């Protein structure tokens, strides 16, 4: 199984990057996970020809080719970072690679709530008609107080959190398999709404 993990921030010191790196290493026997950055991608500006910049197109191609996607988001002002929202706007406005794509949402934050409100907002966003992602239901992984959550080697130190993450990841692998099998079996085709406009 091939997955991609999207670091949902442009921060250089993000614990969400650390979380995805731990997931990549810890579940290496279950899936090949490529970590993708959104740092340096331009802000969305709604070009008339709906052509996304090269970095966005490259990310879209990786999403298309993957069996599933893991997005790890911090929480800024009770929501997702502007950089992540901008990337999602690019993708929904141009090539729409999230349509029917299985997605798992995780999040780490310095506070005790573990990006719970940001994750709720991200679920709403990914469920929009121009995105139509297949979001794993009834499961979330929240890592609070993330500055103290990792050791020097980047491993999670809380065994209960590791067990919780293992349960979530196992469920996601099953969700990816079932979702993709269902889509293949019923020949559900992705619909590109080329006439879409937010105006």
Coordinates of C-alpha atoms in Angstrom, one line a residue, residues 98-103 125-128 130-136:
X98 CA -9.0 14.4 -3.5
X99 CA -12.2 13.1 -5.2
X100 CA -12.9 9.6 -3.8
X101 CA -9.5 9.5 -2.1
X102 CA -9.4 7.9 1.3
X103 CA -8.1 10.4 3.9
X125 CA -13.5 21.3 4.2
X126 CA -12.6 17.9 2.7
X127 CA -16.3 17.0 2.4
X128 CA -17.0 20.0 0.2
X130 CA -15.2 20.3 -5.1
X131 CA -13.1 18.0 -2.9
X132 CA -15.3 14.9 -2.1
X133 CA -12.6 13.1 -0.2
X134 CA -13.5 9.8 1.5
X135 CA -12.7 10.7 5.1
X136 CA -12.2 7.9 7.6

